[in-house]
XYZ file of C-alpha atoms in Angstrom:
442
model
C -133.456 -66.205 -185.655
C -135.668 -63.159 -186.038
C -134.283 -59.762 -185.037
C -136.389 -57.568 -182.751
C -135.946 -54.814 -185.361
C -137.709 -56.766 -188.116
C -141.309 -55.879 -188.991
C -143.677 -57.953 -186.894
C -140.853 -59.547 -184.862
C -143.044 -59.468 -181.757
C -145.984 -61.160 -183.492
C -146.434 -64.931 -183.725
C -145.808 -66.560 -187.111
C -149.515 -67.454 -187.433
C -150.546 -63.809 -187.069
C -147.820 -62.007 -189.037
C -149.916 -61.837 -192.217
C -152.837 -60.256 -190.366
C -150.479 -57.850 -188.590
C -148.925 -56.663 -191.849
C -152.387 -56.198 -193.374
C -153.490 -54.202 -190.318
C -150.444 -51.920 -190.577
C -151.168 -51.286 -194.263
C -154.826 -50.551 -193.541
C -154.099 -47.959 -190.840
C -151.347 -46.351 -192.946
C -153.772 -45.781 -195.838
C -156.852 -44.950 -193.760
C -158.090 -41.362 -193.741
C -160.177 -40.640 -190.686
C -160.587 -41.704 -187.054
C -158.880 -45.077 -186.568
C -161.436 -45.987 -183.897
C -163.803 -46.972 -186.711
C -161.373 -49.608 -188.011
C -161.706 -53.199 -186.861
C -158.502 -54.491 -185.280
C -157.353 -58.115 -185.722
C -158.686 -60.143 -182.782
C -155.202 -61.267 -181.717
C -154.220 -57.718 -180.719
C -157.377 -57.158 -178.663
C -156.893 -56.618 -174.952
C -159.053 -58.273 -172.331
C -160.507 -55.156 -170.721
C -162.905 -52.512 -171.959
C -162.148 -48.800 -172.091
C -164.843 -48.311 -169.443
C -162.573 -50.174 -166.999
C -159.634 -47.796 -167.494
C -161.192 -45.340 -165.019
C -160.195 -47.711 -162.234
C -156.534 -46.840 -162.761
C -157.069 -43.460 -161.073
C -157.303 -44.893 -157.555
C -155.400 -48.170 -157.356
C -153.339 -46.532 -154.604
C -156.124 -45.362 -152.232
C -153.560 -44.086 -149.705
C -152.167 -41.644 -152.288
C -155.644 -40.775 -153.604
C -156.889 -39.594 -150.185
C -153.569 -37.987 -149.153
C -154.526 -34.471 -150.386
C -157.704 -34.589 -148.294
C -155.658 -35.578 -145.232
C -152.947 -33.052 -146.199
C -150.365 -35.634 -145.120
C -148.070 -37.761 -147.283
C -148.442 -41.444 -146.279
C -144.702 -41.978 -146.854
C -143.959 -39.530 -144.017
C -141.465 -37.725 -146.238
C -139.780 -34.718 -144.619
C -140.084 -32.790 -147.869
C -143.754 -33.630 -148.430
C -144.761 -33.017 -144.794
C -142.587 -29.969 -144.062
C -144.523 -28.040 -141.364
C -143.314 -24.702 -142.771
C -145.033 -25.337 -146.113
C -148.339 -23.444 -146.577
C -151.180 -26.006 -146.259
C -152.688 -25.238 -149.689
C -149.244 -25.630 -151.281
C -148.750 -29.003 -149.598
C -152.135 -30.200 -150.820
C -151.325 -29.109 -154.375
C -148.046 -31.057 -154.160
C -149.848 -34.146 -152.855
C -152.312 -33.925 -155.762
C -149.391 -33.769 -158.203
C -147.688 -36.780 -156.604
C -150.917 -38.806 -156.688
C -151.563 -37.903 -160.342
C -148.051 -38.901 -161.411
C -148.426 -42.200 -159.543
C -151.503 -43.063 -161.655
C -149.755 -42.781 -165.028
C -148.010 -46.148 -164.852
C -151.296 -47.992 -164.353
C -153.158 -45.897 -166.899
C -150.651 -46.161 -169.722
C -148.214 -49.039 -169.190
C -149.856 -51.687 -167.003
C -151.095 -53.676 -170.033
C -147.514 -53.921 -171.300
C -146.490 -55.299 -167.905
C -149.254 -57.919 -167.757
C -149.654 -58.852 -171.442
C -146.159 -58.242 -172.841
C -147.157 -55.207 -174.903
C -149.975 -52.721 -175.340
C -153.252 -54.170 -176.609
C -156.251 -52.482 -178.202
C -158.949 -52.200 -175.509
C -162.465 -53.402 -176.152
C -164.763 -50.590 -177.309
C -167.490 -50.177 -174.666
C -171.110 -50.122 -175.741
C -173.493 -47.287 -174.943
C -174.658 -47.635 -171.333
C -171.834 -49.975 -170.344
C -170.961 -49.790 -166.645
C -167.938 -50.607 -164.505
C -168.693 -50.391 -160.772
C -166.507 -51.449 -157.879
C -164.969 -50.571 -154.545
C -161.512 -50.395 -153.068
C -161.959 -51.659 -149.487
C -160.836 -49.684 -146.472
C -157.364 -50.600 -145.302
C -154.660 -49.455 -142.907
C -151.551 -48.455 -144.916
C -148.361 -50.227 -143.881
C -146.805 -48.639 -140.798
C -149.802 -46.308 -140.281
C -152.602 -46.057 -137.723
C -155.324 -44.613 -139.964
C -157.718 -46.156 -142.498
C -158.163 -45.217 -146.116
C -161.932 -45.739 -145.977
C -163.955 -47.297 -148.789
C -163.405 -45.746 -152.220
C -166.120 -46.309 -154.842
C -165.889 -46.225 -158.636
C -168.679 -45.663 -161.150
C -167.712 -45.643 -164.825
C -170.159 -45.428 -167.732
C -170.029 -45.031 -171.485
C -172.137 -41.949 -172.203
C -171.445 -41.131 -175.851
C -174.179 -38.816 -177.104
C -176.363 -40.038 -179.965
C -177.212 -37.257 -182.389
C -180.902 -37.880 -183.084
C -180.963 -35.011 -185.612
C -178.923 -36.994 -188.117
C -181.004 -38.535 -190.881
C -178.917 -41.667 -191.431
C -179.502 -44.421 -188.868
C -176.182 -46.009 -189.872
C -174.443 -42.756 -188.913
C -176.231 -42.871 -185.577
C -174.809 -46.325 -184.986
C -171.344 -45.181 -185.946
C -171.126 -42.161 -183.653
C -172.728 -43.930 -180.698
C -169.957 -46.532 -180.779
C -166.903 -44.698 -182.200
C -165.238 -43.108 -180.409
C -166.440 -44.108 -176.932
C -166.854 -41.397 -174.311
C -166.371 -42.703 -170.799
C -167.524 -40.726 -167.761
C -166.440 -41.683 -164.264
C -166.784 -40.708 -160.620
C -164.519 -41.922 -157.806
C -165.520 -41.026 -154.253
C -164.171 -41.558 -150.752
C -166.756 -40.349 -148.255
C -164.602 -40.937 -145.162
C -162.003 -38.416 -146.309
C -164.315 -36.230 -148.379
C -162.616 -36.467 -151.765
C -164.244 -36.858 -155.184
C -162.757 -37.239 -158.637
C -164.991 -37.046 -161.684
C -164.390 -36.570 -165.359
C -164.832 -37.952 -168.848
C -162.732 -38.532 -171.911
C -162.809 -39.692 -175.502
C -159.981 -40.700 -177.809
C -159.501 -39.703 -181.426
C -156.825 -41.770 -183.188
C -154.955 -40.947 -186.398
C -151.920 -42.309 -188.236
C -148.712 -40.509 -189.189
C -145.769 -42.954 -189.088
C -147.439 -44.430 -186.020
C -150.764 -44.213 -184.170
C -151.400 -40.881 -182.454
C -154.222 -40.497 -179.950
C -155.696 -37.175 -178.892
C -157.613 -37.484 -175.642
C -160.540 -35.121 -175.268
C -161.904 -34.403 -171.814
C -160.704 -33.587 -168.313
C -161.003 -34.524 -164.639
C -162.047 -32.474 -161.608
C -160.887 -33.276 -158.069
C -162.773 -31.845 -155.076
C -161.721 -31.761 -151.412
C -164.769 -31.285 -149.180
C -163.068 -30.025 -146.017
C -161.199 -27.264 -147.798
C -163.819 -26.583 -150.503
C -160.929 -26.888 -152.934
C -160.994 -27.904 -156.597
C -158.399 -29.057 -159.112
C -158.697 -29.230 -162.893
C -156.644 -32.051 -164.412
C -155.994 -32.126 -168.154
C -155.352 -35.384 -170.009
C -152.228 -36.190 -172.056
C -152.097 -36.990 -175.747
C -150.133 -40.103 -176.631
C -148.620 -42.116 -179.453
C -147.668 -45.758 -179.881
C -144.030 -46.786 -180.138
C -142.824 -50.158 -181.440
C -145.878 -50.620 -183.645
C -144.092 -51.849 -186.759
C -142.252 -54.514 -184.753
C -145.421 -55.853 -183.153
C -144.351 -54.743 -179.652
C -146.410 -51.586 -179.116
C -146.099 -49.445 -176.003
C -147.392 -45.996 -175.048
C -145.446 -42.746 -174.941
C -147.134 -39.601 -173.649
C -146.831 -36.346 -175.603
C -146.562 -32.630 -175.007
C -147.782 -31.417 -171.609
C -150.668 -31.457 -169.142
C -151.681 -29.248 -166.219
C -153.227 -29.439 -162.783
C -154.801 -26.130 -161.759
C -155.958 -25.512 -158.183
C -158.670 -23.118 -157.045
C -156.122 -21.891 -154.486
C -153.863 -20.516 -157.238
C -151.280 -23.289 -157.603
C -150.446 -24.772 -160.999
C -148.572 -27.973 -161.852
C -147.180 -28.388 -165.351
C -146.031 -31.815 -166.564
C -143.871 -32.099 -169.713
C -143.605 -35.535 -171.358
C -140.522 -36.235 -173.443
C -140.128 -39.980 -174.039
C -136.903 -41.632 -175.076
C -136.145 -39.715 -178.260
C -133.960 -40.788 -181.186
C -130.547 -40.165 -179.633
C -130.772 -41.103 -175.976
C -132.686 -40.931 -172.747
C -135.156 -43.284 -171.105
C -138.648 -44.119 -172.287
C -141.623 -42.573 -170.479
C -139.504 -39.665 -169.216
C -141.059 -36.473 -167.871
C -140.362 -33.325 -165.888
C -142.848 -31.344 -163.825
C -142.968 -28.130 -161.857
C -145.353 -26.620 -159.312
C -145.675 -22.851 -159.082
C -148.079 -20.090 -158.190
C -150.346 -18.892 -160.986
C -148.578 -16.250 -163.054
C -145.155 -17.104 -161.581
C -144.057 -20.081 -163.684
C -140.362 -19.168 -163.417
C -140.504 -19.245 -159.599
C -140.535 -23.014 -159.166
C -141.762 -24.203 -155.774
C -141.204 -27.912 -156.523
C -139.810 -29.825 -159.469
C -140.154 -33.488 -160.403
C -138.106 -35.636 -162.757
C -138.089 -39.306 -163.724
C -140.117 -41.928 -165.550
C -143.867 -42.034 -165.127
C -143.757 -45.832 -165.573
C -141.057 -46.240 -162.928
C -139.369 -44.031 -160.331
C -139.398 -40.257 -160.058
C -137.918 -37.741 -157.632
C -139.544 -34.621 -156.160
C -137.271 -31.662 -155.342
C -138.028 -28.536 -153.333
C -137.355 -25.689 -155.746
C -135.678 -26.501 -159.055
C -133.577 -29.652 -159.380
C -130.355 -27.639 -159.754
C -130.869 -25.365 -156.770
C -133.440 -27.321 -154.789
C -133.027 -28.583 -151.249
C -134.293 -31.942 -150.128
C -135.826 -34.631 -152.296
C -138.434 -37.365 -152.175
C -138.008 -40.529 -154.264
C -141.242 -42.162 -155.447
C -141.174 -45.861 -156.329
C -144.273 -47.730 -157.558
C -145.804 -49.653 -154.687
C -148.352 -52.456 -154.495
C -151.731 -51.582 -155.938
C -155.072 -52.347 -154.329
C -157.412 -54.477 -156.428
C -160.857 -53.107 -157.242
C -163.509 -55.418 -155.823
C -166.784 -56.402 -157.488
C -169.020 -59.502 -157.529
C -168.394 -62.438 -159.854
C -169.698 -61.811 -163.417
C -172.867 -63.890 -162.983
C -173.948 -61.609 -160.117
C -173.455 -58.396 -162.084
C -176.064 -56.681 -164.224
C -175.979 -57.366 -167.962
C -174.860 -53.749 -168.442
C -171.596 -54.237 -166.580
C -168.395 -54.750 -168.533
C -167.093 -57.722 -166.542
C -170.260 -59.706 -167.278
C -171.088 -58.559 -170.795
C -167.585 -59.013 -172.206
C -166.847 -62.249 -170.293
C -167.401 -64.596 -173.316
C -165.189 -62.366 -175.502
C -162.431 -62.231 -172.889
C -162.569 -65.999 -172.398
C -162.156 -66.564 -176.142
C -159.275 -64.052 -176.396
C -157.402 -65.770 -173.567
C -157.862 -69.156 -175.243
C -156.595 -67.758 -178.530
C -159.913 -68.698 -180.182
C -160.273 -65.933 -182.740
C -163.419 -67.351 -184.394
C -165.303 -67.325 -181.092
C -163.858 -63.899 -180.250
C -165.285 -62.469 -183.483
C -168.619 -64.237 -182.983
C -169.150 -63.080 -179.384
C -168.002 -59.559 -180.180
C -170.438 -59.394 -183.127
C -173.343 -60.453 -180.892
C -172.786 -57.402 -178.668
C -172.263 -55.023 -181.584
C -175.343 -56.238 -183.478
C -177.456 -55.977 -180.343
C -176.339 -52.372 -179.966
C -177.122 -51.609 -183.609
C -180.641 -52.959 -183.145
C -181.149 -50.802 -180.043
C -179.969 -47.666 -181.848
C -182.304 -48.373 -184.777
C -185.292 -48.755 -182.450
C -184.414 -45.553 -180.604
C -184.016 -43.666 -183.872
C -187.392 -44.946 -185.081
C -189.058 -43.755 -181.860
C -187.160 -40.464 -181.817
C -185.805 -41.135 -178.328
C -182.324 -41.031 -176.855
C -180.659 -43.577 -174.611
C -181.038 -42.618 -170.931
C -177.751 -42.520 -169.020
C -177.564 -44.323 -165.689
C -175.381 -42.108 -163.492
C -174.380 -39.077 -165.545
C -176.208 -36.097 -166.984
C -175.275 -33.701 -169.740
C -174.567 -30.063 -168.881
C -174.450 -27.155 -171.285
C -171.676 -25.336 -169.424
C -169.498 -25.539 -166.318
C -168.412 -22.273 -164.643
C -165.918 -24.143 -162.432
C -164.119 -25.578 -165.451
C -164.101 -22.151 -167.131
C -162.571 -20.530 -164.052
C -159.837 -23.136 -163.529
C -159.052 -23.492 -167.236
C -158.526 -19.765 -167.844
C -154.858 -19.588 -166.670
C -153.806 -22.380 -169.051
C -156.120 -21.591 -171.992
C -157.816 -25.006 -171.918
C -161.032 -25.428 -173.949
C -163.799 -27.839 -173.043
C -164.666 -29.048 -176.617
C -168.105 -30.295 -175.572
C -169.156 -30.734 -179.218
C -166.572 -33.540 -179.555
C -167.824 -35.491 -176.543
C -171.559 -35.070 -176.985
C -171.762 -32.699 -174.016
C -170.235 -31.931 -170.621
C -170.830 -35.005 -168.464
C -171.292 -34.784 -164.700
C -172.155 -37.368 -162.041
C -175.674 -36.961 -160.628
C -176.446 -39.159 -157.625
C -180.117 -38.131 -157.361
C -180.749 -38.850 -161.041
C -179.116 -42.273 -160.655
C -181.132 -43.201 -157.579
C -184.450 -42.183 -159.130
C -183.798 -43.886 -162.475
C -182.038 -47.098 -161.441
C -184.404 -47.810 -158.524
C -187.184 -48.308 -161.099
C -185.369 -51.123 -162.923
C -185.676 -54.546 -161.225
C -182.680 -56.082 -162.995
C -180.413 -53.316 -161.702
C -181.852 -53.640 -158.216
C -181.227 -57.384 -158.168
C -177.567 -56.731 -158.987
C -177.348 -54.211 -156.096
C -176.008 -51.562 -158.470
C -176.852 -48.560 -156.279
C -175.404 -50.172 -153.148
C -172.128 -50.996 -154.906
C -171.977 -47.448 -156.260
C -172.151 -46.127 -152.691
C -175.583 -44.539 -153.164
C -177.607 -46.587 -150.673
């Protein structure tokens, strides 16, 4: 009987040879691992463009900062003596922490271990809505929340080599997203890319950020994105651990700092973290502290854990499924339709068909990039436009020393509703798929 500590113990006998070869290839590779081709049997069944949906699978928590009320009716979270801006900052922190499980461990829950996501193609879209609902035990509605996600990786038309153009337009992907709830006046938008490297295991640096805006209070929050590494790789049972720290900075002067620790060599629990909320420049004067596992339960304390009064236990609740039409009613640019043959083959375990269908998409993209290079034109984005600078980011990032690194993501990407309406309304195929309506722009 195979021990779980043997190399490839979590991989089927038929795939162990390919797994060992893959491990050797990444260990000896010098560069960004995104340009390596993974064995089909470790491919996941969703594209990176779909990951943006993990931000709002709990619409009640997503809109809570805009309502300035915790849906759990916690005494700590809804303390009437708490300054309103402080309460909203705490609700933003709670919502953010609640998203981490879905963003970084949900594939392990559904597929047994972490899988390599499908690399989205340039222009790929993921559009859907979370329907309005009345949270359990409440008398208010969440309102409809819409998601628009698009791969926007910039193609450098100044490069002489067309093969290099193909490479950078596909590796690494840069996904931009915008999530809006008009009823409660809250918008989240951002973008990110991943750069992977190998040193004993796979390490992924995420480049990008998110911005949350509350209309009623004209309030903004900068959210930085965690780096991560893969545990359990050699045994064929990979899972994600988050690294270092991230921040949430409010325009009202509140800062949340989240430190990720993981299990460690000696003891502790996997996916562990601690967090604190404080006023800018007063990090040692903790207003709230949080401790637990981002993939499981965590507890919020008023003040520090040692001296704090009152607590609020968070336990993962049921998520709300993102809704979208069946694949045949989507546009050809949408992930759920375009990757459907690949996903079907992966689920059947048909690796030959997986490779074939995947190659059809990749070769089609190569042909498009060659034609664009020959004409000296650049692919037109559907919903997002490139900015040269962002004063709001600069202002919020200053207290934590965060840099925007636009050169690594092909620009600063921002949602532009007017651009989308003017451009997409001219394309019959997109109109037939009701793209603008589903994006909440009609």
